Amino acid sequence: MTTAIYPGSFDPITMGHLDIIQRSARIFDHLLVAVAPNFSKSPIFSTAQRLEFLREVTQDLVNVDIITFQGLLVGAAQKNNARIIVKGLRAISDFEYEFQMASMNKKLGDDVETLFMATSTKYSYLSSSMVKEVAQLGGCIRGLVPDAIHDKIVSQLLG
Ligand code: PNS
């Protein structure tokens, strides 16, 4: 059985993230979506909220589990028998940082491989930070985040 891990801040999950989750779930036997507490960025949504949003929008995907982890991603992958890290790649601008992280993760755990999945063109401009900014400034984010959690996200960002 092939288990893959898809890590991120998911602050909050966007349609771009959900697209990667759905497509990865069709490829791998088991997909772990791993919410990082995040040291460098200060998340707006708590870890519990980010987990809840992810659980709500993936409830129909039977081979997807939502987890959180402390410490190194490679450690979380090894602990959960995931030998593949899935990363979504939006554009050339993502590449340098993602390549650097993939190289560091390979150095930290030689048995764990990073695979990049190209983001669907329709979501290639999307990011959690842009979604937050637009919503906080009163712009419409419908279609950019999963419908099921849209109202909760907007009310928290405006509240
Ligand atoms: O959604 P993001 O913020 O781009 O996700 C970044 C994330 C969580 C994947 C990255 O920060 C991460 O892997 N953090 C875990 C800590 C770690 O393993 N660091 C060393 C590898 S660079």
mmCIF file of C-alpha atoms and ligand atoms in Angstrom:
data_model
loop_
_atom_site.group_PDB
_atom_site.id
_atom_site.type_symbol
_atom_site.label_atom_id
_atom_site.label_comp_id
_atom_site.label_asym_id
_atom_site.label_seq_id
_atom_site.Cartn_x
_atom_site.Cartn_y
_atom_site.Cartn_z
ATOM 1 C CA MET A 1 0.000 0.000 0.000
ATOM 2 C CA THR A 2 1.391 3.392 -0.998
ATOM 3 C CA THR A 3 0.852 6.165 1.511
ATOM 4 C CA ALA A 4 1.614 9.762 0.547
ATOM 5 C CA ILE A 5 1.649 12.857 2.720
ATOM 6 C CA TYR A 6 0.472 16.287 1.561
ATOM 7 C CA PRO A 7 1.697 18.928 4.022
ATOM 8 C CA GLY A 8 0.798 22.576 4.318
ATOM 9 C CA SER A 9 -0.381 25.410 6.475
ATOM 10 C CA PHE A 10 -3.908 25.324 5.000
ATOM 11 C CA ASP A 11 -4.672 28.712 6.572
ATOM 12 C CA PRO A 12 -7.321 28.274 5.220
ATOM 13 C CA ILE A 13 -7.693 25.455 2.691
ATOM 14 C CA THR A 14 -8.408 26.810 -0.820
ATOM 15 C CA MET A 15 -9.882 25.171 -3.898
ATOM 16 C CA GLY A 16 -6.301 24.819 -5.134
ATOM 17 C CA HIS A 17 -5.438 22.649 -2.121
ATOM 18 C CA LEU A 18 -8.649 20.631 -2.468
ATOM 19 C CA ASP A 19 -7.860 19.993 -6.138
ATOM 20 C CA ILE A 20 -4.428 18.573 -5.226
ATOM 21 C CA ILE A 21 -6.012 16.436 -2.469
ATOM 22 C CA GLN A 22 -8.675 14.993 -4.808
ATOM 23 C CA ARG A 23 -6.198 14.230 -7.579
ATOM 24 C CA SER A 24 -3.626 12.719 -5.176
ATOM 25 C CA ALA A 25 -6.308 10.563 -3.558
ATOM 26 C CA ARG A 26 -6.948 9.028 -6.991
ATOM 27 C CA ILE A 27 -3.266 8.132 -7.398
ATOM 28 C CA PHE A 28 -2.220 6.849 -3.961
ATOM 29 C CA ASP A 29 -3.836 4.142 -1.832
ATOM 30 C CA HIS A 30 -3.768 6.369 1.216
ATOM 31 C CA LEU A 31 -3.278 10.127 1.504
ATOM 32 C CA LEU A 32 -2.419 11.931 4.719
ATOM 33 C CA VAL A 33 -3.099 15.647 4.658
ATOM 34 C CA ALA A 34 -0.770 17.067 7.287
ATOM 35 C CA VAL A 35 -1.422 20.454 8.881
ATOM 36 C CA ALA A 36 1.757 22.151 10.052
ATOM 37 C CA PRO A 37 1.441 24.306 13.162
ATOM 38 C CA ASN A 38 3.806 26.726 11.349
ATOM 39 C CA PHE A 39 6.629 28.477 13.072
ATOM 40 C CA SER A 40 7.533 31.252 10.644
ATOM 41 C CA LYS A 41 4.028 32.328 9.588
ATOM 42 C CA SER A 42 1.407 33.225 12.209
ATOM 43 C CA PRO A 43 -1.754 31.435 11.156
ATOM 44 C CA ILE A 44 -5.093 33.268 11.401
ATOM 45 C CA PHE A 45 -7.023 30.034 11.865
ATOM 46 C CA SER A 46 -6.104 27.777 14.792
ATOM 47 C CA THR A 47 -4.728 24.306 14.146
ATOM 48 C CA ALA A 48 -8.048 22.857 15.405
ATOM 49 C CA GLN A 49 -10.023 24.994 12.928
ATOM 50 C CA ARG A 50 -7.743 24.128 10.022
ATOM 51 C CA LEU A 51 -8.118 20.419 10.859
ATOM 52 C CA GLU A 52 -11.890 20.794 11.112
ATOM 53 C CA PHE A 53 -12.161 22.578 7.739
ATOM 54 C CA LEU A 54 -10.045 19.901 6.068
ATOM 55 C CA ARG A 55 -12.059 17.077 7.659
ATOM 56 C CA GLU A 56 -15.319 18.671 6.553
ATOM 57 C CA VAL A 57 -14.324 19.088 2.913
ATOM 58 C CA THR A 58 -12.674 15.658 2.553
ATOM 59 C CA GLN A 59 -15.323 13.580 4.329
ATOM 60 C CA ASP A 60 -16.343 11.865 1.066
ATOM 61 C CA LEU A 61 -12.753 10.809 0.287
ATOM 62 C CA VAL A 62 -12.441 7.439 2.028
ATOM 63 C CA ASN A 63 -8.667 7.070 1.631
ATOM 64 C CA VAL A 64 -7.819 10.526 2.988
ATOM 65 C CA ASP A 65 -6.917 11.192 6.613
ATOM 66 C CA ILE A 66 -6.230 14.570 8.181
ATOM 67 C CA ILE A 67 -3.426 14.853 10.724
ATOM 68 C CA THR A 68 -1.239 17.466 12.310
ATOM 69 C CA PHE A 69 2.412 17.147 13.190
ATOM 70 C CA GLN A 70 5.119 18.729 15.296
ATOM 71 C CA GLY A 71 8.731 18.976 14.213
ATOM 72 C CA LEU A 72 10.118 17.858 10.896
ATOM 73 C CA LEU A 73 7.858 16.869 8.037
ATOM 74 C CA VAL A 74 10.207 14.005 7.163
ATOM 75 C CA GLY A 75 9.801 12.666 10.713
ATOM 76 C CA ALA A 76 6.003 12.777 10.366
ATOM 77 C CA ALA A 77 6.242 11.016 6.997
ATOM 78 C CA GLN A 78 8.460 8.239 8.379
ATOM 79 C CA LYS A 79 6.310 7.795 11.493
ATOM 80 C CA ASN A 80 3.233 7.327 9.302
ATOM 81 C CA ASN A 81 4.935 5.064 6.733
ATOM 82 C CA ALA A 82 4.598 7.684 4.000
ATOM 83 C CA ARG A 83 7.484 7.538 1.562
ATOM 84 C CA ILE A 84 6.119 10.248 -0.729
ATOM 85 C CA ILE A 85 5.613 13.941 -0.018
ATOM 86 C CA VAL A 86 3.134 15.545 -2.433
ATOM 87 C CA LYS A 87 3.540 19.243 -3.171
ATOM 88 C CA GLY A 88 1.427 21.397 -5.463
ATOM 89 C CA LEU A 89 3.449 23.574 -7.815
ATOM 90 C CA ARG A 90 1.673 26.700 -8.997
ATOM 91 C CA ALA A 91 4.128 28.543 -11.182
ATOM 92 C CA ILE A 92 7.772 29.244 -11.691
ATOM 93 C CA SER A 93 7.744 31.460 -8.601
ATOM 94 C CA ASP A 94 7.002 28.433 -6.369
ATOM 95 C CA PHE A 95 9.810 26.393 -7.821
ATOM 96 C CA GLU A 96 12.897 27.790 -6.117
ATOM 97 C CA TYR A 97 11.542 27.507 -2.574
ATOM 98 C CA GLU A 98 9.908 24.136 -3.213
ATOM 99 C CA PHE A 99 13.085 22.764 -4.781
ATOM 100 C CA GLN A 100 15.073 23.965 -1.767
ATOM 101 C CA MET A 101 12.619 22.288 0.634
ATOM 102 C CA ALA A 102 12.591 19.060 -1.385
ATOM 103 C CA SER A 103 16.402 18.966 -1.326
ATOM 104 C CA MET A 104 16.512 19.601 2.427
ATOM 105 C CA ASN A 105 13.864 16.935 3.045
ATOM 106 C CA LYS A 106 15.856 14.472 0.937
ATOM 107 C CA LYS A 107 18.962 15.250 2.976
ATOM 108 C CA LEU A 108 16.995 14.717 6.220
ATOM 109 C CA GLY A 109 15.345 11.495 5.097
ATOM 110 C CA ASP A 110 16.776 9.741 2.082
ATOM 111 C CA ASP A 111 13.887 7.244 2.031
ATOM 112 C CA VAL A 112 11.265 9.968 1.467
ATOM 113 C CA GLU A 113 10.715 11.375 -2.044
ATOM 114 C CA THR A 114 9.011 14.654 -2.963
ATOM 115 C CA LEU A 115 6.654 14.552 -5.953
ATOM 116 C CA PHE A 116 5.349 17.792 -7.466
ATOM 117 C CA MET A 117 1.869 18.008 -8.915
ATOM 118 C CA ALA A 118 1.074 20.893 -11.240
ATOM 119 C CA THR A 119 -1.827 22.933 -9.927
ATOM 120 C CA SER A 120 -4.866 23.076 -12.218
ATOM 121 C CA THR A 121 -4.657 26.184 -14.388
ATOM 122 C CA LYS A 122 -7.925 27.549 -13.021
ATOM 123 C CA TYR A 123 -6.424 27.697 -9.524
ATOM 124 C CA SER A 124 -2.863 28.623 -10.459
ATOM 125 C CA TYR A 125 -3.173 32.169 -9.086
ATOM 126 C CA LEU A 126 -4.729 31.147 -5.773
ATOM 127 C CA SER A 127 -3.080 31.354 -2.370
ATOM 128 C CA SER A 128 -4.382 31.272 1.194
ATOM 129 C CA SER A 129 -2.854 34.676 1.917
ATOM 130 C CA MET A 130 -4.568 36.274 -1.079
ATOM 131 C CA VAL A 131 -7.895 34.700 -0.118
ATOM 132 C CA LYS A 132 -7.547 36.110 3.408
ATOM 133 C CA GLU A 133 -6.658 39.567 2.147
ATOM 134 C CA VAL A 134 -9.538 39.703 -0.347
ATOM 135 C CA ALA A 135 -12.088 38.522 2.245
ATOM 136 C CA GLN A 136 -10.801 40.906 4.910
ATOM 137 C CA LEU A 137 -11.175 43.784 2.451
ATOM 138 C CA GLY A 138 -14.754 42.784 1.640
ATOM 139 C CA GLY A 139 -14.084 41.055 -1.698
ATOM 140 C CA CYS A 140 -15.893 37.902 -2.793
ATOM 141 C CA ILE A 141 -14.050 34.626 -2.233
ATOM 142 C CA ARG A 142 -16.847 32.328 -3.410
ATOM 143 C CA GLY A 143 -15.390 29.630 -5.645
ATOM 144 C CA LEU A 144 -11.925 30.182 -4.200
ATOM 145 C CA VAL A 145 -12.557 28.171 -1.025
ATOM 146 C CA PRO A 146 -14.768 25.075 -0.684
ATOM 147 C CA ASP A 147 -18.466 26.057 -0.498
ATOM 148 C CA ALA A 148 -19.057 24.039 2.686
ATOM 149 C CA ILE A 149 -16.703 26.226 4.715
ATOM 150 C CA HIS A 150 -17.051 29.547 2.849
ATOM 151 C CA ASP A 151 -19.376 31.229 5.381
ATOM 152 C CA LYS A 152 -17.289 30.167 8.402
ATOM 153 C CA ILE A 153 -14.123 31.525 6.794
ATOM 154 C CA VAL A 154 -15.711 34.832 5.821
ATOM 155 C CA SER A 155 -17.383 35.399 9.199
ATOM 156 C CA GLN A 156 -14.152 34.714 11.070
ATOM 157 C CA LEU A 157 -12.110 36.968 8.782
ATOM 158 C CA LEU A 158 -14.624 39.805 9.025
ATOM 159 C CA GLY A 159 -15.397 39.255 12.692
HETATM 160 O O1 PNS B 1 1.496 25.670 3.040
HETATM 161 P P1 PNS B 1 2.928 26.038 3.303
HETATM 162 O O2 PNS B 1 2.999 27.123 4.355
HETATM 163 O O3 PNS B 1 3.668 26.395 2.060
HETATM 164 O O4 PNS B 1 3.606 24.720 3.903
HETATM 165 C C1 PNS B 1 4.960 24.724 4.288
HETATM 166 C C2 PNS B 1 5.302 23.420 5.019
HETATM 167 C C3 PNS B 1 4.393 23.215 6.197
HETATM 168 C C4 PNS B 1 5.141 22.268 4.070
HETATM 169 C C5 PNS B 1 6.784 23.531 5.488
HETATM 170 O O5 PNS B 1 6.928 24.685 6.242
HETATM 171 C C6 PNS B 1 7.225 22.319 6.317
HETATM 172 O O6 PNS B 1 7.479 21.268 5.771
HETATM 173 N N1 PNS B 1 7.320 22.493 7.654
HETATM 174 C C7 PNS B 1 7.724 21.441 8.562
HETATM 175 C C8 PNS B 1 9.081 21.730 9.193
HETATM 176 C C9 PNS B 1 10.220 21.068 8.417
HETATM 177 O O7 PNS B 1 10.224 19.885 8.172
HETATM 178 N N2 PNS B 1 11.229 21.879 8.016
HETATM 179 C C10 PNS B 1 12.400 21.412 7.311
HETATM 180 C C11 PNS B 1 12.167 21.128 5.840
HETATM 181 S S1 PNS B 1 12.361 22.528 4.825
#
